[in-house]
Coordinates of C-alpha atoms in Angstrom, one line a residue:
X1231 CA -71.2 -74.4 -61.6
X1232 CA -70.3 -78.4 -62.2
X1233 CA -68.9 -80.0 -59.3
X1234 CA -66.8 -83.0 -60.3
X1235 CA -67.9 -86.4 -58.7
X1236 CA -65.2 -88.3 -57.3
X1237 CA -66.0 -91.0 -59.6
X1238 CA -64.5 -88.9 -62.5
X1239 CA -61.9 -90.5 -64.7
X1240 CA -58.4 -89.0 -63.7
X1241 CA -58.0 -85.0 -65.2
X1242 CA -55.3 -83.5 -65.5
X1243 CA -54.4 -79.5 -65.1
X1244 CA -51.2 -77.8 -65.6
X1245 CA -49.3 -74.5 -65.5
X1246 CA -47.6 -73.2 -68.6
X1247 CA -44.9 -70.5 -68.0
X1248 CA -41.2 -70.3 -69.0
X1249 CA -39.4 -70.6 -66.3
X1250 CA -41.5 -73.3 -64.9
X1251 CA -39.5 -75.6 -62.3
X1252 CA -39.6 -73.2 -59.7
X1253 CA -43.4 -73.2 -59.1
X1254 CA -45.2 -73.9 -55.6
X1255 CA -48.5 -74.5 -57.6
X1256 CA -48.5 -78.2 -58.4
X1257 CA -47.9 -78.4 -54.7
X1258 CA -51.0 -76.9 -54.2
X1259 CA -53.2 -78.3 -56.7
X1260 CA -52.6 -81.9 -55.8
X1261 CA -52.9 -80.9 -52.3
X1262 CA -56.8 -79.6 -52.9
X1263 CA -57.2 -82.4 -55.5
X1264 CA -56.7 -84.8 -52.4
X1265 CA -58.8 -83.1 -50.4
X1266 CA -61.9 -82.9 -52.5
X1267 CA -61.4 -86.8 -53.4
X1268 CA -60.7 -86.4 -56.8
X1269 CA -58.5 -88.2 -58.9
X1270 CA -56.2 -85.5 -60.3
X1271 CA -52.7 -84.0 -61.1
X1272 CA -50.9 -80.8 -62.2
X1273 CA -48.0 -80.7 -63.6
X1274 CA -45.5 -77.5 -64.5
X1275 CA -44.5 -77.1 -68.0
X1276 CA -41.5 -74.9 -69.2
X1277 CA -43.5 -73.5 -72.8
X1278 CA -41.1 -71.1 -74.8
X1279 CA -43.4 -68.5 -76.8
X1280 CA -42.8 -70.2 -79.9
X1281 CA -44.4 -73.2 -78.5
X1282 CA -47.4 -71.8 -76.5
X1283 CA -50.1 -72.4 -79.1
X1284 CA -48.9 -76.1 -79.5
X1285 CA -49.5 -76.1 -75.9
X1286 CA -52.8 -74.2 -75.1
X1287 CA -54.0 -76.8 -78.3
X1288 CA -53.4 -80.0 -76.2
X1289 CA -55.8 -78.5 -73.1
X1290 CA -58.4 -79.5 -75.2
X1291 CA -57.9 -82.9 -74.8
X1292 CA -61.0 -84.9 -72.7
X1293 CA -58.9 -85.5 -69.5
X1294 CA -57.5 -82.0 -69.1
X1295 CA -59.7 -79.7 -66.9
X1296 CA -57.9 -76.6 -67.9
X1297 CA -53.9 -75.0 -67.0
X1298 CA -52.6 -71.8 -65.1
X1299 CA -50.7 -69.4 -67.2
X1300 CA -47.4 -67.2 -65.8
X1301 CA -44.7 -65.1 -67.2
X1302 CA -44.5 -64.4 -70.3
X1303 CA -48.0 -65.8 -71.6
X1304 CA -50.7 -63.7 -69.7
X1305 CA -51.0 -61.5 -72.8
X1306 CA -50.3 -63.6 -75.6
X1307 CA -52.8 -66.9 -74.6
X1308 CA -55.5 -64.6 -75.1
X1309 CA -55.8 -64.6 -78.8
X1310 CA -55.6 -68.2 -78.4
X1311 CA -58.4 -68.8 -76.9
X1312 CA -62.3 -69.4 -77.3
X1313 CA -63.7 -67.2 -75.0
X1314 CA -62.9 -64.6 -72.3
X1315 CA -64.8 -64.3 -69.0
X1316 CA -65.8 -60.8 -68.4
X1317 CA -63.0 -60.3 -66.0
X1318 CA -60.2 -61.5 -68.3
X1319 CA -61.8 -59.5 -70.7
X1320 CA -61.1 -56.4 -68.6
X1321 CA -57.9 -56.9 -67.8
X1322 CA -56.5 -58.6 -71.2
X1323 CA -54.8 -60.9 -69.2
X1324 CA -55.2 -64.6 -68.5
X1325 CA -53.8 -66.6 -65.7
X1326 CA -56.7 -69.5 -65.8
X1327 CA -57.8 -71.5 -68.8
X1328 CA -60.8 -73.4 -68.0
X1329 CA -61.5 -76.6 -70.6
X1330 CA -65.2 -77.6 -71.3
X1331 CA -66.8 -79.8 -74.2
X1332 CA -63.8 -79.1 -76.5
X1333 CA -63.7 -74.6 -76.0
X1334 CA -61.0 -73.2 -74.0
X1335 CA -62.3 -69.7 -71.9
X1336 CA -59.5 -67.4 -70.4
X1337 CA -60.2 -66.3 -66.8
X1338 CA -58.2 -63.9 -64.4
X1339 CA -58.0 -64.9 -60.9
X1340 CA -55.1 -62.8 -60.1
X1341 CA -57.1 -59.9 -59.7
X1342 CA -59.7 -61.4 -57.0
X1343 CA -56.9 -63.2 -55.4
X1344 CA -54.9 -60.5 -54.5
X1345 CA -58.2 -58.7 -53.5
X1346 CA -58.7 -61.9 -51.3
X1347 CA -55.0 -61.8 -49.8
X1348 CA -54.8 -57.7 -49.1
X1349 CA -58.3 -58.4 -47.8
X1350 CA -56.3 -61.0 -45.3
X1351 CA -53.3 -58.9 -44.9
X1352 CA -55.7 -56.1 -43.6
X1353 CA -54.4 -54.1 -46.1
X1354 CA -57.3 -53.7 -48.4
X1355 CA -59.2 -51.2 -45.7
X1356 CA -62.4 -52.5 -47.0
X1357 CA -65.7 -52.9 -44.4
X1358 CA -66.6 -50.6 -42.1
X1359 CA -63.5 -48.8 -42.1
X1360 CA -62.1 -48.0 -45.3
X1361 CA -58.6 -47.4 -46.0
X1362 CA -58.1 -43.8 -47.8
X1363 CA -55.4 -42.9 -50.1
X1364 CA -54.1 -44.0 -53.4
X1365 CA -52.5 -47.1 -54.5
X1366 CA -49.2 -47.4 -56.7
X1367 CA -48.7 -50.4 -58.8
X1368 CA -44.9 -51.1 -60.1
X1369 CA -44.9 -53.1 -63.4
X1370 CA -47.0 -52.8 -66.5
X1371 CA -47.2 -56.3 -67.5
X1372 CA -49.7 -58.9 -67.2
X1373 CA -49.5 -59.2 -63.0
X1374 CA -50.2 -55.5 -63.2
X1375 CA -53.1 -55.1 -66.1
X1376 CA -54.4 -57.7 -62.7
X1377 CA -53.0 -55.3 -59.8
X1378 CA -54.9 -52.3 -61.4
X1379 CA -58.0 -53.7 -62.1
X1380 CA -58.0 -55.0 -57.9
X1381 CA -56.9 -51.5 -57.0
X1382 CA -59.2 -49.5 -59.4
X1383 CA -62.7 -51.6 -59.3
X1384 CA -62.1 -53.8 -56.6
X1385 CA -60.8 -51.9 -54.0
X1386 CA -62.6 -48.2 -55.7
X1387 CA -58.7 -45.9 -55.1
X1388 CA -56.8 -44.3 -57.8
X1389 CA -54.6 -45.8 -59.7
X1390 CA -50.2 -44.9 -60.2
X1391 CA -49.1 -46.9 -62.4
X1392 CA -44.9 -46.7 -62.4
X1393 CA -42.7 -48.8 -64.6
X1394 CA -39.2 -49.2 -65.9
X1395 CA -40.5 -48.4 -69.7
X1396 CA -42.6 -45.5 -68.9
X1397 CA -44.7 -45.9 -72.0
X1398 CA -45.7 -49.3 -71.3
X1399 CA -47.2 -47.7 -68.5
X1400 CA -48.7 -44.9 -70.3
X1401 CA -50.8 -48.0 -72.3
X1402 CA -52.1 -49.8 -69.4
X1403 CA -53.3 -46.8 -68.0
X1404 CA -54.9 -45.6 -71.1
X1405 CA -56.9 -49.0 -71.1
X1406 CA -58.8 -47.8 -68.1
X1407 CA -59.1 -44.6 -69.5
X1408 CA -63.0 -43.0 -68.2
X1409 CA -62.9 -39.2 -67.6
X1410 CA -66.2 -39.5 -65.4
X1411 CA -65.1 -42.3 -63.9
X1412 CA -65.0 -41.5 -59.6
X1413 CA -61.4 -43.2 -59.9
X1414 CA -58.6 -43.4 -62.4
X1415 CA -55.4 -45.1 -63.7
X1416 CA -52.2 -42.5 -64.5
X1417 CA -49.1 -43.2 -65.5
X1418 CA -46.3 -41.6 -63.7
X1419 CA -42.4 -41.7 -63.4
X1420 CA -41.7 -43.2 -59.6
X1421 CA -40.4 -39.1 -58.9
X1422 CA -43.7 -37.4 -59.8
X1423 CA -46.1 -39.9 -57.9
X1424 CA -47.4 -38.0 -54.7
X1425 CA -45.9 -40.3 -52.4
X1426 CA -48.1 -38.9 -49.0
X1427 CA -51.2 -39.6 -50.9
X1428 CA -50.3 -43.4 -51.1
X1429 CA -51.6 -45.9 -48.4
X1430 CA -50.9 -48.9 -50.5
X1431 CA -47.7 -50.0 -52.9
X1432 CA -48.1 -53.3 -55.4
X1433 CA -45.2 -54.7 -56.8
X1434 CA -46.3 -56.6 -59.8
X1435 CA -43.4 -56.9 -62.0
X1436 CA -40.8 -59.3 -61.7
X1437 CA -38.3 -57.7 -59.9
X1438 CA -36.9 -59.6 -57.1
X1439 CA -38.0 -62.7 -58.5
X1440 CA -35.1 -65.4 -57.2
X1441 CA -33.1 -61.7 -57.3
X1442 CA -32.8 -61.0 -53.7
X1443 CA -30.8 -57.7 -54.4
X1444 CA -33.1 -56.5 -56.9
X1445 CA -36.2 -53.5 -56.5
X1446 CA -38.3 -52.1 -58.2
X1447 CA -38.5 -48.8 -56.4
X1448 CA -35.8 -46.6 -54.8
X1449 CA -35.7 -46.8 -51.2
X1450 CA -36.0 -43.0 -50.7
X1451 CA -39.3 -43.5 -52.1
X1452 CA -40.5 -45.4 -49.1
X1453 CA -39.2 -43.4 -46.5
X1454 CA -42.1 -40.9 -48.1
X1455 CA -44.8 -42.6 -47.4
X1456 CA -47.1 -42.3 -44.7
X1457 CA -46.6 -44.7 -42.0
X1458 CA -50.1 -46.5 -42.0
X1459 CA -48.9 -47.2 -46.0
X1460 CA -48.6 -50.9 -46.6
X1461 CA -46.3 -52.8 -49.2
X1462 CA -47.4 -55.8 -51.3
X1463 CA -45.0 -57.8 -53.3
X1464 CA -46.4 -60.0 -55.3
X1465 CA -42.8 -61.9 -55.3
X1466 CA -42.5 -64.7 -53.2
X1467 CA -39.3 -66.2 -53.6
X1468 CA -37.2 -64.8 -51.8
X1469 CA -39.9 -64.6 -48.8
X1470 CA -38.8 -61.6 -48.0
X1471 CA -37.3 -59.3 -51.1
X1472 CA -35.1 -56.1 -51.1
X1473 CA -38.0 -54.2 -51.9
X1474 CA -39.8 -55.6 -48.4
X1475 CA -36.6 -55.3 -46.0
X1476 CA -36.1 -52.0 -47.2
X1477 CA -40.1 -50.6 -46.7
X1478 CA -39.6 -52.5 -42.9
X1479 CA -36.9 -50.2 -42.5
X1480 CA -39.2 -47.3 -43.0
X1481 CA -41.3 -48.2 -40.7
X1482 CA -44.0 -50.0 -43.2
X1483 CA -46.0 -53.1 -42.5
X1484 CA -44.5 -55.4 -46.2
X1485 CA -45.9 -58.5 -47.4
X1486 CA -45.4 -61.3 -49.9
X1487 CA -46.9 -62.4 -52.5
X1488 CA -47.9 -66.0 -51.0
X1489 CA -51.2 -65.3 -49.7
X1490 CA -52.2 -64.1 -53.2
X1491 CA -50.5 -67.3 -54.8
X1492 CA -52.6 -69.3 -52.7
X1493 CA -55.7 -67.5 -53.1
X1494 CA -55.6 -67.2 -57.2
X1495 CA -54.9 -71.0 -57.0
X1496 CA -58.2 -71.9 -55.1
X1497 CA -60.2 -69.1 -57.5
X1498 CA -58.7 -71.6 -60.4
X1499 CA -59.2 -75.0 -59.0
X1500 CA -62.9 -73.8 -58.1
X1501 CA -63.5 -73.1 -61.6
X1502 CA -62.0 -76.3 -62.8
X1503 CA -63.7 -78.5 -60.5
X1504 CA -66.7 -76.7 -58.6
X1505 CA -65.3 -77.4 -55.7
X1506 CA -64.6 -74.5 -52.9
X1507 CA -61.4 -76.0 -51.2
X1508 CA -60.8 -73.8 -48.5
X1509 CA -57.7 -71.7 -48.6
X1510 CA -55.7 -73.5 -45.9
X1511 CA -55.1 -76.5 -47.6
X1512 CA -52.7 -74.0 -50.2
X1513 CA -51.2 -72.6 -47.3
X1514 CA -50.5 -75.7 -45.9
X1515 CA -48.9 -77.2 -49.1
X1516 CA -46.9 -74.7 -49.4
X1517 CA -45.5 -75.1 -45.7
X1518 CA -44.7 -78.6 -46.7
X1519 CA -41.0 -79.7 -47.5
X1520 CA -41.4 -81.5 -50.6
X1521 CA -40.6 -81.3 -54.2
X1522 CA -41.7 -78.2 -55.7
X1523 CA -42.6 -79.3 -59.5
X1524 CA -42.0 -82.9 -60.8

């Protein structure tokens, strides 16, 4: 991999989502920018749909390094690119486009990320003493195609995959369909999941999201769990969502979704600049009280 020299004329990165202004990220991204010594900025950009090929055009541009993507483009960039790495490929999802000579190439660092941050949490179970048991993801979306692929390869459990439109779930489990496969992805309505069997819930849809009333899952739900179980919202704002109070008052350990936000954003800036900023420096900028997007 390039690393950038900190003689490099400024570059410029962005994030592309719709909403946009209530993004942490350029917080962190100028934050690592000034810690590797480069000359750099990121910017959040509302794009509409209508407008997100206009958009992903302009990233190829000499000073741009490349732009995150969020809701609603994780699906639709794709055909709008030049290349996939093998990961985005998997997931058919993009959250990372990475500019080089001209050729845009999508990349997923959601998936890693959030392997990264449950690592953290201690709720991956991975190392010497694995963590048994299924894992539910809630959402069937972009985050999720990303939540499964962490759960099913990364992590090596089975796979529930519960949503609001059950059929959407239906297709991304059928993506990962491999009969001789030692794990698989099912779709299931939230009341046929075996709940005992589950050591690990991912909330990867956008429920909750500035909603602070709003779930994804019935509370009676929780309170089946087993009591080692452990609940991951990938939300972040609120800190703590309905869907987290409510698994603390079951008894479960509940986190957000920061850890992964910070860890998917050093993945990225690694691939745009070579450089392995260490995952503090995110953490810290986001504990900082500043603007959150200019």
């Amino acid at each position: 991999m390039t690393v950038l020299d900190p003689a490099t004329p400024p570059c410029r990165t962005y994030l592309f989502a719709d909403p946009a202004s209530h993004s942490l990220s350029p917080r962190m991204h100028r934050a690592a920018f000034a810690h590797a010594g480069l000359a750099g900025d990121y910017q959040a950009v509302r794009v509409l749909p209508a407008d997100l090929a206009t958009a992903v055009s302009g990233l190829r541009r000499p000073d741009v390094l490349g732009a995150n993507i969020s809701l609603p483009h994780k699906e639709a960039v794709v055909a709008l690119l030049d290349d996939l790495t093998p990961a985005a490929r998997a997931i058919g999802a993009v959250n990372t486009v990475i500019h080089r000579d001209g050729r845009l190439t999508g990349d997923n660092t959601d998936a890693p990320g959030l392997f990264d941050a449950l690592v953290e949490a201690g709720a991956a179970g991975v190392g010497d003493r694995p963590r048994d048991g299924a894992v539910v993801v809630l959402g069937a979306g972009g985050a999720a195609r990303a939540a499964v692929y962490a759960a099913l390869i990364l992590l090596e459990r089975d796979v529930y995959v519960v949503n609001r439109t059950h059929v959407r779930a239906e297709e991304l489990a059928a993506a990962w369909a491999a009969p001789d496969a030692d794990h698989q992805a099912r779709a299931r309505v939230a009341a046929d999941v075996p709940w005992d069997d589950v050591t690990l819930v991912i909330n990867a849809s956008s429920a909750g999201l500035d909603a602070p009333e709003q779930t994804p899952l019935d509370a009676a739900y929780l309170t089946r769990l087993p009591l080692s179980a452990v609940v991951y919202d990938m939300v972040y704002r609120p800190a703590q969502t309905r869907l987290m109070r409510e698994a603390r008052a079951a008894g479960l350990r509940a986190e957000n979704g920061l850890g992964m936000l910070a860890q998917q954003a050093r993945l990225a800036f690694q691939t745009w600049t070579g450089c392995d900023v260490p995952v503090s420096v995110f953490l810290n900028a986001l504990a900082t009280p500043q603007d959150e997007a200019r």
